[in-house]
Amino acid sequence: MPPYNCSVPVLTDIQRAAQVLRSGGLVAFPTETVYGLGADADNPHAIEAIFRVKGRPTTHPLIVHLGSGDEVKDWAVSVPDEAHLLIQTYWPGPLTLILRRAQRVQRAVTGGQDTVGLRVPDHKVALAMLREFRSGVAAPSANRFGRVSPTCADHVRQDLGADVDFILDGGPCAVGLESTIVDFSTGEPVILRPGGVTREALQETLRQALPVRPSGSVRVPGQMESHYAPRAAVVLCSPGEGPARAAALRAEGKRAILLSTDDTAPGRLYASLRRADGEGAEVIVVPLPEEFGLGLAVADRLRKAAAPRP
Ligand code: TXA
Ligand code: MG
């Protein structure tokens, strides 16, 4: 007879992640877009920890991640027909909907607003975690505020290290750019952030034009807020101009690294910016893509990465 009962239950990573969430901890988890820094959306202390670790102003609301589209009714008071259509067409997927929030949604999640951002991610590991947890997980991208979003677990380890209670490693993110955000809270839908679902696809589904409007608080024209920024300065140029711009910067004695149009493919953009930082770039010269399809989201992130730093 064996001396011990060997059937000690071993928690899977998914069960462990759900347990950390239940106890108010922070879990970094993979999605198809970027890694998220998740906490129980119903626990105000856990939400507070997200803002503290990220260094993010509390007025910037968080997206609540759900395991299924059926859960929307628990988090939003009304879902317009067009929003339903997008849910049916694109969830699970890289699309976040801004809807009028239900009573249960914590003020800390919404930054005090009457609306809530909801999405069902298209990633096996994320869905398994959400279904095991059986409730909403509030999560921003798992990077320090203003910096480049993480597209693999190593990026999260490098950025946040011991500040996260558990990191679920689901490999590299397939899309590599954040979700598209569509706001349904003010009547006609508008895009607040271009992302993984293209504007063209959404317009075709809704059979209407979707304007793109910057999200967040009031912006001073021409002074775009710096975001998605590597350590090095970012200089944008047209694709043909790149080599000359990089050469001119090097002639001034600057360590300039030129990215190729391959480096700025949606799935590679963030890793390329991090790599250039790692290679000691002072300036990263980046060709801007044409602004249609996923190029709209790439150009949006690059403009914010190139915006004046605070
Ligand atoms: O792909 C994504 O969306 C990733 C993954 C982790 O899901 N998440 C992400 O979260 O990019 P974050 O926090 O880095 O960006 C979310 C954006 C912020 O700009 C925030 O202001 C906006 O969504 N947002 C969230 N809730 C909102 C609301 N109620 N009204 C307006 N904007 C909102
Ligand atoms: Mg982010």
Short mmCIF file of C-alpha atoms in Angstrom, two decimals, residues 10-223:
data_model
loop_
_atom_site.label_atom_id
_atom_site.label_comp_id
_atom_site.label_asym_id
_atom_site.label_seq_id
_atom_site.Cartn_x
_atom_site.Cartn_y
_atom_site.Cartn_z
CA VAL A 10 -3.63 19.99 -8.62
CA LEU A 11 -5.14 23.27 -9.76
CA THR A 12 -4.86 23.96 -13.45
CA ASP A 13 -3.58 27.39 -14.44
CA ILE A 14 -7.14 28.32 -15.40
CA GLN A 15 -8.49 27.35 -11.97
CA ARG A 16 -5.63 29.16 -10.28
CA ALA A 17 -6.33 32.32 -12.29
CA ALA A 18 -10.02 32.19 -11.32
CA GLN A 19 -9.04 31.67 -7.67
CA VAL A 20 -6.70 34.70 -7.73
CA LEU A 21 -9.52 36.79 -9.26
CA ARG A 22 -11.98 35.61 -6.58
CA SER A 23 -9.57 36.57 -3.83
CA GLY A 24 -9.23 40.10 -5.22
CA GLY A 25 -5.87 39.62 -6.97
CA LEU A 26 -4.62 40.67 -10.40
CA VAL A 27 -4.25 38.20 -13.28
CA ALA A 28 -2.54 39.02 -16.57
CA PHE A 29 -4.21 37.00 -19.32
CA PRO A 30 -3.88 36.60 -23.07
CA THR A 31 -6.49 37.77 -25.56
CA GLU A 32 -6.40 37.81 -29.34
CA THR A 33 -5.57 41.55 -29.24
CA VAL A 34 -3.11 42.21 -26.39
CA TYR A 35 -2.59 40.87 -22.85
CA GLY A 36 -5.00 42.26 -20.26
CA LEU A 37 -4.42 43.06 -16.57
CA GLY A 38 -7.57 41.59 -15.06
CA ALA A 39 -9.46 41.91 -11.79
CA ASP A 40 -12.94 40.97 -10.53
CA ALA A 41 -15.14 43.70 -12.02
CA ASP A 42 -17.42 43.58 -8.94
CA ASN A 43 -14.59 44.14 -6.44
CA PRO A 44 -13.72 47.85 -5.99
CA HIS A 45 -10.48 47.09 -4.12
CA ALA A 46 -9.25 44.85 -6.91
CA ILE A 47 -10.15 47.53 -9.46
CA GLU A 48 -8.22 50.08 -7.42
CA ALA A 49 -5.17 47.80 -7.61
CA ILE A 50 -5.33 47.83 -11.43
CA PHE A 51 -5.14 51.63 -11.50
CA ARG A 52 -2.32 51.64 -8.94
CA VAL A 53 -0.20 49.04 -10.75
CA LYS A 54 -0.79 50.56 -14.16
CA GLY A 55 -0.24 54.10 -12.92
CA ARG A 56 -3.39 55.06 -14.79
CA PRO A 57 -5.61 58.07 -13.91
CA THR A 58 -8.83 56.83 -12.31
CA THR A 59 -10.92 58.78 -14.82
CA HIS A 60 -9.91 56.38 -17.63
CA PRO A 61 -12.57 53.64 -17.66
CA LEU A 62 -11.86 49.90 -17.99
CA ILE A 63 -13.35 47.34 -20.38
CA VAL A 64 -15.29 44.49 -18.72
CA HIS A 65 -14.49 41.13 -20.35
CA LEU A 66 -17.25 38.51 -20.49
CA GLY A 67 -17.27 34.79 -21.27
CA SER A 68 -20.34 35.02 -23.49
CA GLY A 69 -22.53 37.59 -25.25
CA ASP A 70 -25.53 36.41 -23.17
CA GLU A 71 -23.98 38.13 -20.14
CA VAL A 72 -24.35 41.59 -21.67
CA LYS A 73 -27.80 41.97 -20.12
CA ASP A 74 -26.20 41.74 -16.64
CA TRP A 75 -23.89 44.69 -17.33
CA ALA A 76 -25.82 47.01 -19.68
CA VAL A 77 -29.36 48.37 -19.27
CA SER A 78 -30.24 48.47 -22.93
CA VAL A 79 -28.71 47.02 -26.05
CA PRO A 80 -29.71 48.78 -29.30
CA ASP A 81 -30.55 46.54 -32.29
CA GLU A 82 -27.37 47.61 -34.13
CA ALA A 83 -25.27 46.64 -31.09
CA HIS A 84 -27.01 43.22 -31.08
CA LEU A 85 -26.11 42.79 -34.71
CA LEU A 86 -22.43 43.54 -33.99
CA ILE A 87 -22.45 41.14 -31.03
CA GLN A 88 -23.85 38.35 -33.22
CA THR A 89 -21.40 39.08 -36.02
CA TYR A 90 -18.14 39.81 -34.17
CA TRP A 91 -18.16 38.20 -30.70
CA PRO A 92 -16.04 36.54 -29.56
CA GLY A 93 -13.69 39.01 -31.21
CA PRO A 94 -11.69 42.26 -31.11
CA LEU A 95 -14.68 44.57 -30.68
CA THR A 96 -15.68 46.54 -27.57
CA LEU A 97 -19.15 48.08 -27.27
CA ILE A 98 -19.88 51.11 -25.11
CA LEU A 99 -23.40 50.79 -23.69
CA ARG A 100 -25.38 52.40 -20.89
CA ARG A 101 -24.28 50.63 -17.73
CA ALA A 102 -26.40 48.48 -15.43
CA GLN A 103 -26.65 49.31 -11.69
CA ARG A 104 -24.14 46.63 -10.66
CA VAL A 105 -21.24 48.20 -12.58
CA GLN A 106 -18.75 49.71 -10.14
CA ARG A 107 -18.03 53.44 -10.45
CA ALA A 108 -14.33 52.63 -10.33
CA VAL A 109 -14.68 50.59 -13.55
CA THR A 110 -16.44 53.33 -15.52
CA GLY A 111 -14.48 56.31 -14.21
CA GLY A 112 -17.80 57.62 -12.86
CA GLN A 113 -19.51 57.55 -16.25
CA ASP A 114 -22.99 56.16 -17.03
CA THR A 115 -21.58 53.84 -19.66
CA VAL A 116 -19.60 50.62 -19.67
CA GLY A 117 -17.27 49.03 -22.23
CA LEU A 118 -17.95 45.31 -22.83
CA ARG A 119 -16.23 42.66 -24.89
CA VAL A 120 -15.95 38.88 -25.31
CA PRO A 121 -12.36 38.07 -26.33
CA ASP A 122 -11.64 35.47 -29.00
CA HIS A 123 -8.98 33.48 -27.17
CA LYS A 124 -9.31 29.94 -25.80
CA VAL A 125 -7.37 30.68 -22.60
CA ALA A 126 -9.23 33.94 -21.90
CA LEU A 127 -12.61 32.30 -22.48
CA ALA A 128 -11.70 29.33 -20.28
CA MET A 129 -10.66 31.71 -17.48
CA LEU A 130 -13.81 33.84 -17.83
CA ARG A 131 -16.06 30.78 -17.82
CA GLU A 132 -14.30 29.31 -14.81
CA PHE A 133 -14.57 32.66 -13.00
CA ARG A 134 -18.25 33.00 -14.03
CA SER A 135 -18.33 36.77 -13.93
CA GLY A 136 -16.93 39.89 -15.56
CA VAL A 137 -13.22 40.68 -15.52
CA ALA A 138 -12.27 44.35 -15.78
CA ALA A 139 -8.99 44.72 -17.66
CA PRO A 140 -6.89 47.35 -19.38
CA SER A 141 -3.89 46.32 -21.46
CA ALA A 142 -1.22 44.87 -19.14
CA ASN A 143 1.38 47.65 -19.54
CA ARG A 144 2.24 50.75 -17.50
CA PHE A 145 0.09 53.73 -18.47
CA GLY A 146 1.09 55.34 -21.75
CA ARG A 147 3.52 52.60 -22.79
CA VAL A 148 3.46 49.97 -25.54
CA SER A 149 0.85 47.22 -25.06
CA PRO A 150 2.10 43.64 -24.39
CA THR A 151 1.55 41.02 -27.09
CA CYS A 152 3.19 38.09 -25.25
CA ALA A 153 3.60 36.97 -21.63
CA ASP A 154 7.28 38.03 -21.57
CA HIS A 155 6.29 41.63 -22.31
CA VAL A 156 4.00 41.52 -19.25
CA ARG A 157 6.79 40.07 -17.07
CA GLN A 158 9.20 42.77 -18.24
CA ASP A 159 6.68 45.61 -17.66
CA LEU A 160 4.82 44.59 -14.52
CA GLY A 161 6.89 41.81 -12.97
CA ALA A 162 5.94 41.03 -9.39
CA ASP A 163 3.11 43.58 -9.38
CA VAL A 164 0.85 40.93 -10.98
CA ASP A 165 -0.32 38.03 -8.82
CA PHE A 166 -0.51 35.53 -11.68
CA ILE A 167 0.37 35.56 -15.37
CA LEU A 168 -1.53 33.18 -17.65
CA ASP A 169 0.72 32.47 -20.61
CA GLY A 170 -1.27 31.87 -23.79
CA GLY A 171 1.50 32.54 -26.29
CA PRO A 172 1.68 35.53 -28.64
CA CYS A 173 -1.49 37.50 -29.48
CA ALA A 174 -2.79 36.79 -32.98
CA VAL A 175 -4.20 40.27 -33.75
CA GLY A 176 -1.58 42.27 -31.84
CA LEU A 177 -3.59 45.52 -31.73
CA GLU A 178 -6.35 46.46 -29.27
CA SER A 179 -10.05 46.00 -29.94
CA THR A 180 -12.10 48.44 -31.99
CA ILE A 181 -14.33 50.47 -29.65
CA VAL A 182 -17.83 51.44 -30.88
CA ASP A 183 -19.88 53.79 -28.71
CA PHE A 184 -23.65 53.23 -28.73
CA SER A 185 -24.38 55.41 -25.73
CA THR A 186 -25.09 58.69 -27.50
CA GLY A 187 -27.54 57.73 -30.26
CA GLU A 188 -25.72 57.16 -33.55
CA PRO A 189 -22.80 54.72 -33.18
CA VAL A 190 -19.27 56.13 -33.48
CA ILE A 191 -15.83 54.53 -33.41
CA LEU A 192 -13.85 55.75 -30.37
CA ARG A 193 -10.76 53.68 -31.18
CA PRO A 194 -9.97 51.88 -34.44
CA GLY A 195 -8.73 48.34 -33.80
CA GLY A 196 -8.91 44.67 -34.67
CA VAL A 197 -12.27 44.81 -36.48
CA THR A 198 -12.00 47.16 -39.44
CA ARG A 199 -14.21 50.19 -39.91
CA GLU A 200 -15.08 48.93 -43.41
CA ALA A 201 -16.36 45.59 -42.05
CA LEU A 202 -18.45 47.32 -39.36
CA GLN A 203 -19.95 49.74 -41.88
CA GLU A 204 -20.88 46.88 -44.16
CA THR A 205 -22.55 44.98 -41.31
CA LEU A 206 -24.47 48.04 -40.09
CA ARG A 207 -25.09 49.43 -43.60
CA GLN A 208 -24.23 52.91 -42.36
CA ALA A 209 -21.21 55.19 -42.12
CA LEU A 210 -19.31 55.08 -38.81
CA PRO A 211 -17.43 58.25 -37.92
CA VAL A 212 -14.19 57.90 -35.96
CA ARG A 213 -14.05 60.08 -32.86
CA PRO A 214 -11.24 60.23 -30.29
CA SER A 215 -12.17 58.61 -26.96
CA GLY A 216 -11.68 59.91 -23.46
CA SER A 217 -11.80 63.43 -22.16
CA VAL A 218 -11.56 66.72 -24.00
CA ARG A 219 -8.53 67.02 -26.23
CA VAL A 220 -6.81 70.22 -27.20
CA PRO A 221 -6.64 70.24 -31.02
CA GLY A 222 -3.15 69.41 -32.25
CA GLN A 223 -1.93 68.28 -28.83
#
